[in-house]
Amino acid sequence: MPGIEAEAVQLRTDEAVGGQVQVRVTDTGTEPFTVTSVAIDSPGFAPLPDRAVSAAFEPGRTIDLPASYGEAVCDRAAEPAAARLTVVRPDGRAEALRVPLAAEVLGRIHGERCAVRAVLAVADVTVGSLAADGDAVTGTLTLTRADGDDRPVTVTRLQGNVLYDAVATTDLPRTLEAGESTLEVLLEFTMARCDPHALAETKQPYLFLLGLQVGDDDEVPADLPLDQAQRDELAALVDRACA
């Protein structure tokens, strides 16, 4: 659109928050304007309401505006995408604009979300029985096969993060074989670091990479599913192990 360009980018803070990107808007015209709302408009994501913002642009200025994206719609591509912007001109006139959005990052996010969803359609993944065990937290990862799909599903790897080590106490890979309804893998979490810098600066302490593979398909990286009570159990481990 003449005078305005937009691109979707994902910063580390967006990854930590989850469910959002930045709409990087540039005033490529000759006049100032103010943006008062922003939203992602992509066929590959369920629409969400506009987010109120207040950003004053001058010619040549670029500002990142946070915008949430909805649930992935996996039978549609993420592009072509647009940014929905409410723009107020210098004379006070407000316009609702749909600005073409360079959205390679949305395509990547869409692909990741839909790949995980396809795996979970074959076997659901849950974490249970998370409990304190001295300077560790132990639990069980369970794969439960869905009806109608007998393909094998393999847990290929489990990866910790800056703050926590996470391991399967039974060696990986482990496979939910054809004809089996459930697979259980024992888990153990311990502290990787207790220094103040790590404790203060870790942005995603409960994000653990879980590798999953259906049949001979490529591995799909997924997030280990932890509810709030399980996250609280890991938080209590910090108090025990790092005291």
Coordinates of C-alpha atoms in Angstrom, one line a residue, residues 27-217:
D27 CA 6.0 5.0 7.1
T28 CA 7.3 5.0 3.5
G29 CA 5.3 8.1 2.5
T30 CA 5.7 11.8 2.9
E31 CA 3.2 12.4 5.7
P32 CA 3.0 11.5 9.4
F33 CA 0.2 9.3 10.7
T34 CA -0.8 7.5 14.0
V35 CA -1.7 3.8 14.3
T36 CA -4.3 3.2 17.0
S37 CA -5.0 -0.5 16.4
V38 CA -3.4 -3.6 14.8
A39 CA -4.4 -7.1 14.0
I40 CA -3.2 -10.1 11.9
D41 CA -5.4 -11.0 8.9
S42 CA -4.2 -14.4 7.7
P43 CA -6.3 -17.3 6.2
G44 CA -4.1 -19.7 8.1
F45 CA -5.0 -18.4 11.6
A46 CA -8.4 -17.9 13.3
P47 CA -9.1 -14.1 13.5
L48 CA -8.7 -12.2 16.7
P49 CA -9.9 -8.8 17.8
D50 CA -7.8 -5.8 17.0
R51 CA -5.3 -4.8 19.6
A52 CA -5.3 -1.1 20.7
V53 CA -1.9 0.6 20.3
S54 CA -0.7 4.2 20.0
A55 CA 2.2 4.7 17.7
A56 CA 3.1 8.0 16.0
F57 CA 4.9 7.7 12.6
E58 CA 7.0 10.2 10.7
P59 CA 8.3 9.5 7.2
G60 CA 10.9 6.9 7.3
R61 CA 10.1 5.8 10.9
T62 CA 9.7 2.0 11.6
I63 CA 7.9 0.8 14.8
D64 CA 7.1 -2.7 15.9
L65 CA 3.5 -3.3 17.0
P66 CA 2.6 -6.4 19.0
A67 CA -0.2 -8.5 17.5
S68 CA -1.6 -11.8 18.5
Y69 CA -2.4 -14.6 16.1
G70 CA -5.2 -17.2 16.6
E71 CA -5.4 -20.9 16.4
A72 CA -3.8 -22.3 13.2
V73 CA -6.3 -23.3 10.5
C74 CA -4.4 -26.2 8.9
D75 CA -6.4 -26.6 5.7
R76 CA -5.3 -23.2 4.6
A77 CA -2.0 -21.5 4.0
A78 CA -0.8 -18.6 6.1
E79 CA -0.2 -16.3 3.2
P80 CA -1.3 -14.0 1.5
A81 CA -1.6 -12.2 4.8
A82 CA -2.3 -8.6 5.8
A83 CA -2.1 -6.3 8.7
R84 CA -5.3 -4.6 9.7
L85 CA -4.5 -1.1 10.9
T86 CA -6.5 1.8 12.1
V87 CA -4.6 4.9 10.9
V88 CA -5.3 8.4 12.0
R89 CA -4.2 11.1 9.5
P90 CA -2.9 14.6 10.6
D91 CA -6.3 16.1 9.9
G92 CA -7.9 13.7 12.4
R93 CA -9.4 11.5 9.8
A94 CA -9.4 7.7 10.7
E95 CA -9.0 5.0 8.2
A96 CA -9.3 1.2 8.5
L97 CA -6.6 -0.2 6.3
R98 CA -5.6 -3.7 5.2
V99 CA -1.9 -3.5 4.4
P100 CA -0.2 -6.4 2.7
L101 CA 2.0 -8.2 5.2
A102 CA 5.3 -9.9 4.4
A103 CA 4.7 -12.9 6.6
E104 CA 7.3 -15.6 6.1
V105 CA 7.5 -16.0 9.9
L106 CA 3.7 -16.7 10.0
G107 CA 4.2 -19.4 7.5
R108 CA 6.9 -21.0 9.7
I109 CA 4.7 -20.8 12.8
H110 CA 1.7 -22.2 10.9
G111 CA 3.8 -25.1 9.6
E112 CA 5.1 -25.9 13.1
R113 CA 1.6 -25.7 14.7
C114 CA 0.0 -27.9 12.1
A115 CA 2.8 -30.5 12.1
V116 CA 2.3 -30.9 15.9
R117 CA -1.4 -31.1 15.5
A118 CA -1.0 -33.9 12.9
V119 CA 1.1 -35.9 15.3
L120 CA -1.3 -35.4 18.2
A121 CA -4.2 -36.6 15.9
V122 CA -2.4 -40.0 15.9
A123 CA -1.4 -40.1 19.6
D124 CA -2.2 -37.7 22.4
V125 CA 0.7 -36.7 24.7
T126 CA 0.3 -36.0 28.4
V127 CA 2.5 -35.5 31.4
G128 CA 1.4 -37.0 34.7
S129 CA 2.4 -37.9 38.3
L130 CA 4.9 -35.0 38.5
A131 CA 6.2 -35.0 42.1
A132 CA 9.2 -34.0 44.2
D133 CA 11.9 -36.6 44.6
G134 CA 14.7 -35.0 46.6
D135 CA 16.7 -32.6 44.4
A136 CA 14.7 -33.7 41.4
V137 CA 11.1 -33.9 40.1
T138 CA 9.9 -37.1 38.5
G139 CA 6.9 -37.9 36.4
T140 CA 5.5 -39.9 33.4
L141 CA 5.1 -39.0 29.8
T142 CA 2.2 -40.9 28.3
L143 CA 1.3 -41.4 24.6
T144 CA -2.3 -42.6 24.1
R145 CA -3.3 -43.7 20.6
A146 CA -6.3 -42.2 18.9
D147 CA -8.8 -44.4 17.3
G148 CA -8.4 -45.2 13.6
D149 CA -4.7 -44.7 13.1
D150 CA -2.3 -47.6 13.9
R151 CA 0.9 -46.0 12.7
P152 CA 3.9 -46.2 15.1
V153 CA 4.7 -43.0 17.0
T154 CA 8.2 -42.5 18.4
V155 CA 9.4 -40.3 21.2
T156 CA 12.8 -39.4 19.7
R157 CA 14.3 -37.0 22.2
L158 CA 13.6 -34.8 25.2
Q159 CA 15.6 -31.6 25.7
G160 CA 16.0 -29.4 28.8
N161 CA 16.6 -25.7 28.8
V162 CA 19.0 -23.2 30.4
L163 CA 17.5 -23.7 33.9
Y164 CA 16.4 -27.4 34.0
D165 CA 17.9 -30.6 32.7
A166 CA 15.1 -33.0 31.5
V167 CA 15.8 -36.6 30.7
A168 CA 13.9 -39.8 30.0
T169 CA 15.1 -42.3 32.6
T170 CA 14.4 -45.1 30.0
D171 CA 16.6 -44.6 26.9
L172 CA 15.1 -42.8 23.9
P173 CA 13.9 -43.3 21.3
R174 CA 10.8 -45.2 22.5
T175 CA 8.0 -46.2 20.2
L176 CA 4.3 -46.7 20.6
E177 CA 4.1 -49.6 18.2
A178 CA 1.3 -50.6 15.9
G179 CA -1.4 -52.4 17.9
E180 CA -0.3 -50.8 21.2
S181 CA -2.7 -48.3 22.9
T182 CA -0.4 -46.5 25.3
L183 CA 3.3 -45.9 25.9
E184 CA 4.8 -44.6 29.1
V185 CA 8.2 -42.9 29.5
L186 CA 9.6 -42.0 32.9
L187 CA 10.9 -38.4 33.2
E188 CA 13.3 -36.7 35.6
F189 CA 13.9 -33.0 35.9
T190 CA 16.9 -31.6 37.8
M191 CA 18.5 -28.1 38.0
A192 CA 21.0 -27.3 35.3
R193 CA 22.0 -23.9 36.8
C194 CA 21.3 -22.2 40.1
D195 CA 23.3 -19.0 39.5
P196 CA 21.3 -15.7 40.0
H197 CA 21.8 -14.7 36.4
A198 CA 20.1 -17.8 35.0
L199 CA 17.3 -17.7 37.6
A200 CA 16.6 -14.0 36.8
E201 CA 17.0 -14.0 33.0
T202 CA 15.5 -17.2 31.8
K203 CA 12.5 -16.2 29.7
Q204 CA 11.0 -19.7 29.1
P205 CA 11.8 -21.8 32.1
Y206 CA 9.0 -24.4 31.4
L207 CA 9.7 -24.8 27.7
F208 CA 11.1 -28.3 27.0
L209 CA 11.5 -29.7 23.4
L210 CA 9.9 -33.0 22.8
G211 CA 10.7 -34.8 19.6
L212 CA 7.9 -36.9 18.0
Q213 CA 7.9 -39.0 14.8
V214 CA 5.0 -40.8 13.1
G215 CA 6.1 -43.8 11.1
D216 CA 8.9 -42.8 8.8
D217 CA 7.9 -39.1 8.7

